[in-house]
Short mmCIF file of C-alpha atoms and ligand atoms in Angstrom, two decimals:
data_model
loop_
_atom_site.label_atom_id
_atom_site.label_comp_id
_atom_site.label_asym_id
_atom_site.label_seq_id
_atom_site.Cartn_x
_atom_site.Cartn_y
_atom_site.Cartn_z
CA MET A 22 126.96 73.70 128.91
CA SER A 23 127.35 74.34 125.20
CA ILE A 24 125.38 77.28 123.83
CA SER A 25 123.40 77.32 120.63
CA VAL A 26 123.51 80.56 118.64
CA GLY A 27 121.53 81.17 115.45
CA VAL A 28 121.75 83.75 112.70
CA LEU A 29 118.35 84.45 111.17
CA SER A 30 118.87 83.59 107.54
CA ILE A 31 115.79 84.80 105.77
CA GLN A 32 117.67 87.52 103.92
CA GLY A 33 120.80 89.61 104.50
CA ASP A 34 124.28 89.41 105.95
CA VAL A 35 124.27 85.83 107.31
CA GLN A 36 127.68 84.25 106.57
CA GLU A 37 129.67 87.22 107.92
CA ASN A 38 127.79 86.96 111.21
CA ILE A 39 128.38 83.22 111.43
CA LEU A 40 132.12 83.82 110.99
CA SER A 41 132.23 86.67 113.56
CA THR A 42 130.26 84.59 116.07
CA LYS A 43 132.59 81.60 115.64
CA ALA A 44 135.59 83.91 116.12
CA ALA A 45 134.00 85.42 119.25
CA LEU A 46 133.34 81.96 120.75
CA ALA A 47 136.94 80.93 120.04
CA GLU A 48 138.40 84.11 121.58
CA LEU A 49 136.26 83.68 124.68
CA GLY A 50 136.92 79.94 124.91
CA ILE A 51 133.18 79.27 125.17
CA ASP A 52 131.79 76.04 123.82
CA GLY A 53 128.98 76.67 121.35
CA ASN A 54 127.58 76.02 117.93
CA VAL A 55 126.49 78.57 115.37
CA SER A 56 123.93 77.87 112.69
CA ASP A 57 121.76 79.65 110.17
CA VAL A 58 118.11 79.38 111.15
CA ARG A 59 114.85 80.27 109.47
CA THR A 60 112.02 78.00 110.65
CA PRO A 61 110.04 78.32 113.92
CA GLU A 62 111.36 74.86 114.93
CA GLU A 63 114.99 75.91 114.46
CA ILE A 64 114.46 79.19 116.33
CA SER A 65 112.78 77.44 119.26
CA GLN A 66 116.03 75.47 119.95
CA LEU A 67 118.25 78.55 120.34
CA ASP A 68 119.89 80.24 123.34
CA GLY A 69 120.60 83.44 121.37
CA ILE A 70 120.01 84.88 117.92
CA ILE A 71 121.49 87.48 115.60
CA ILE A 72 119.11 89.27 113.27
CA PRO A 73 121.44 90.47 110.53
CA GLY A 74 121.47 93.51 108.32
CA GLY A 75 119.65 93.34 105.03
CA GLU A 76 116.25 94.67 104.12
CA SER A 77 113.92 94.87 107.10
CA THR A 78 110.71 94.87 105.03
CA THR A 79 111.73 91.58 103.39
CA ILE A 80 112.96 89.95 106.61
CA GLY A 81 109.74 91.05 108.34
CA GLN A 82 107.32 89.86 105.66
CA LEU A 83 108.97 86.48 105.11
CA SER A 84 109.32 85.75 108.83
CA LEU A 85 105.70 86.71 109.37
CA VAL A 86 104.52 84.35 106.65
CA ASN A 87 106.59 81.34 107.80
CA GLY A 88 105.65 81.78 111.47
CA SER A 89 109.15 82.59 112.76
CA LEU A 90 108.23 86.15 113.78
CA LYS A 91 105.80 84.84 116.41
CA VAL A 92 108.27 82.34 117.89
CA LEU A 93 111.02 84.95 117.90
CA LYS A 94 108.83 87.40 119.79
CA GLU A 95 107.98 84.79 122.44
CA LYS A 96 111.61 83.73 122.89
CA ILE A 97 112.82 87.33 123.21
CA LYS A 98 110.07 88.15 125.74
CA ASN A 99 111.30 85.14 127.75
CA GLY A 100 114.80 86.64 127.91
CA MET A 101 116.67 85.15 124.97
CA PRO A 102 119.57 87.47 124.04
CA VAL A 103 119.44 89.09 120.59
CA LEU A 104 121.87 91.13 118.54
CA GLY A 105 119.95 93.09 115.92
CA ILE A 106 122.13 94.70 113.29
CA CYS A 107 120.86 97.52 111.09
CA ALA A 108 117.75 95.90 109.53
CA GLY A 109 117.82 93.65 112.63
CA MET A 110 117.62 96.69 114.91
CA ILE A 111 114.70 97.96 112.83
CA MET A 112 113.00 94.55 113.25
CA LEU A 113 113.35 94.86 117.05
CA SER A 114 111.69 98.27 117.21
CA ASN A 115 108.03 99.11 117.71
CA THR A 116 107.81 101.81 115.02
CA ALA A 117 109.75 102.54 111.85
CA ASN A 118 109.67 105.58 109.64
CA ASP A 119 111.58 105.88 106.42
CA ARG A 120 113.46 109.16 105.93
CA VAL A 121 111.95 109.56 102.47
CA VAL A 122 108.68 107.61 102.34
CA GLY A 123 107.60 108.13 105.97
CA LYS A 124 105.66 105.57 107.99
CA THR A 125 106.07 102.01 106.75
CA ASP A 126 103.58 99.35 107.73
CA GLN A 127 106.11 96.57 108.03
CA PRO A 128 106.02 93.61 110.44
CA LEU A 129 108.16 94.35 113.52
CA LEU A 130 108.98 92.55 116.76
CA GLY A 131 108.13 95.53 118.99
CA ILE A 132 110.79 94.91 121.66
CA PHE A 133 112.41 98.37 121.74
CA ASP A 134 110.14 101.27 122.64
CA ILE A 135 111.83 103.79 120.34
CA LYS A 136 111.33 106.15 117.45
CA LEU A 137 113.50 105.11 114.56
CA GLU A 138 114.28 106.54 111.15
CA ARG A 139 115.18 104.09 108.39
CA ASN A 140 117.83 105.01 105.83
CA SER A 141 118.67 107.90 108.11
CA PHE A 142 122.08 108.66 106.59
CA GLY A 143 121.07 108.42 102.93
CA ARG A 144 121.30 105.78 100.25
CA GLN A 145 123.80 102.98 99.53
CA LYS A 146 126.22 105.44 97.91
CA ASP A 147 126.25 107.45 101.15
CA SER A 148 127.69 104.48 103.10
CA PHE A 149 130.55 105.44 105.43
CA GLU A 150 132.76 104.28 108.29
CA SER A 151 133.44 106.07 111.54
CA ASP A 152 134.93 105.32 114.95
CA ILE A 153 132.19 104.72 117.48
CA SER A 154 132.47 104.55 121.25
CA LEU A 155 130.20 102.21 123.22
CA GLU A 156 131.20 103.41 126.70
CA PRO A 157 128.39 101.75 128.71
CA ILE A 158 129.59 98.30 127.61
CA ASN A 159 133.30 99.16 127.84
CA ILE A 160 134.04 99.21 124.13
CA GLN A 161 135.92 102.49 123.78
CA LYS A 162 136.60 102.40 120.06
CA PHE A 163 134.87 100.42 117.35
CA ASN A 164 134.95 100.86 113.57
CA GLY A 165 131.30 101.48 112.66
CA VAL A 166 130.34 100.53 109.10
CA PHE A 167 127.10 102.29 108.12
CA ILE A 168 125.17 101.04 105.05
CA ARG A 169 121.71 102.54 104.51
CA ALA A 170 121.68 102.66 108.29
CA PRO A 171 118.82 103.68 110.56
CA SER A 172 119.17 106.01 113.53
CA VAL A 173 117.13 106.14 116.70
CA THR A 174 115.55 109.51 117.33
CA GLU A 175 113.90 108.83 120.72
CA VAL A 176 114.19 106.09 123.33
CA GLY A 177 111.67 104.96 125.94
CA SER A 178 112.74 104.92 129.61
CA ASP A 179 113.72 101.23 129.55
CA VAL A 180 116.06 101.56 126.55
CA GLN A 181 119.71 102.39 127.22
CA VAL A 182 121.73 104.41 124.72
CA LEU A 183 125.08 102.67 124.02
CA ALA A 184 126.48 104.91 121.30
CA LYS A 185 125.91 108.05 119.32
CA PHE A 186 127.35 109.33 116.07
CA ASN A 187 127.02 113.09 115.47
CA ASP A 188 124.30 113.35 118.11
CA ARG A 189 122.32 110.53 116.54
CA ILE A 190 121.72 107.34 118.52
CA VAL A 191 123.29 104.37 116.73
CA ALA A 192 123.42 101.60 119.35
CA ILE A 193 120.93 100.67 122.09
CA LYS A 194 120.24 97.98 124.67
CA LYS A 195 117.27 96.76 126.65
CA ASP A 196 117.84 93.81 129.02
CA ASN A 197 119.44 91.10 126.83
CA VAL A 198 118.65 92.79 123.53
CA ILE A 199 121.21 94.91 121.66
CA GLY A 200 120.69 96.90 118.49
CA THR A 201 123.36 98.53 116.33
CA ALA A 202 122.76 100.74 113.30
CA PHE A 203 126.22 99.79 111.97
CA HIS A 204 127.62 96.40 110.93
CA PRO A 205 130.08 94.82 113.43
CA GLU A 206 130.30 91.67 111.26
CA LEU A 207 132.00 93.68 108.50
CA THR A 208 135.09 94.36 110.62
CA ASP A 209 137.70 92.01 112.11
CA ASP A 210 136.94 93.34 115.59
CA VAL A 211 134.60 90.88 117.33
CA ALA A 212 134.17 92.91 120.56
CA ILE A 213 130.42 93.40 120.05
CA HIS A 214 129.88 89.75 119.09
CA LYS A 215 131.86 88.78 122.23
CA TYR A 216 129.67 91.01 124.38
CA PHE A 217 126.59 89.33 122.89
CA ILE A 218 128.03 85.81 123.38
CA ASN A 219 128.66 86.60 127.05
CA LEU A 220 124.98 87.56 127.40
CA VAL A 221 123.97 84.27 125.76
CA ASN A 222 126.31 82.31 127.99
CA SER A 223 124.94 83.92 131.19
CA PHE A 224 121.38 83.37 129.99
CA LYS A 225 122.00 79.68 129.33
CA ASN A 226 124.32 78.74 132.18
N1 LIG B 305 117.92 100.24 104.97
C1 LIG B 305 117.69 98.88 105.36
C2 LIG B 305 116.29 98.72 105.94
O1 LIG B 305 115.62 99.68 106.12
C3 LIG B 305 118.71 98.42 106.37
C4 LIG B 305 120.09 98.41 105.77
C5 LIG B 305 121.04 97.43 106.37
O2 LIG B 305 120.65 96.51 107.11
N2 LIG B 305 122.29 97.57 106.03
O3 LIG B 305 115.87 97.66 106.20
#
């Protein structure tokens, strides 16, 4: 059965994720459609969603106001796979502290029981790339692109660490939900998108 994958398009890195997801579907030979979604109605039709990088405070506020945050939370609690990238990983967490301004009262989905630091590696000008290994999901080498990226400083017992960079946690998983601090859609390597699509496919079929 064809799968329906959405990229939350309230703000942030939407088109790049649509392209990576289409490439991942093609490489896997899985039948599916990929669309940008923003309303509760659109989200309720999905089998899987990507919450892209961008600005988590903006994505949170706007999705709270238009009602999509509530629908998203329900769908994720019912097992829908999610790939949360950078701001998307922040959205999935239950607490967020900014490295400079401290605790931010921003709307979050509260799926990952973690402690997280926003802008953990510095500002936009401090962006960098580094090889990352995601051993637990068999991705030995991945080019991690970090842009005002968060890091996870503590994980609850139900959250699996997938990758670290310099002792800081930069990728995590809980059930069908994955979070990366770096941007897989900004590389040509679609291994992480393929891993996510396989989760969506098993969830649906
Ligand atoms: N620093 C941003 C935030 O806190 C995330 C940056 C990104 O998604 N590239 O929301």
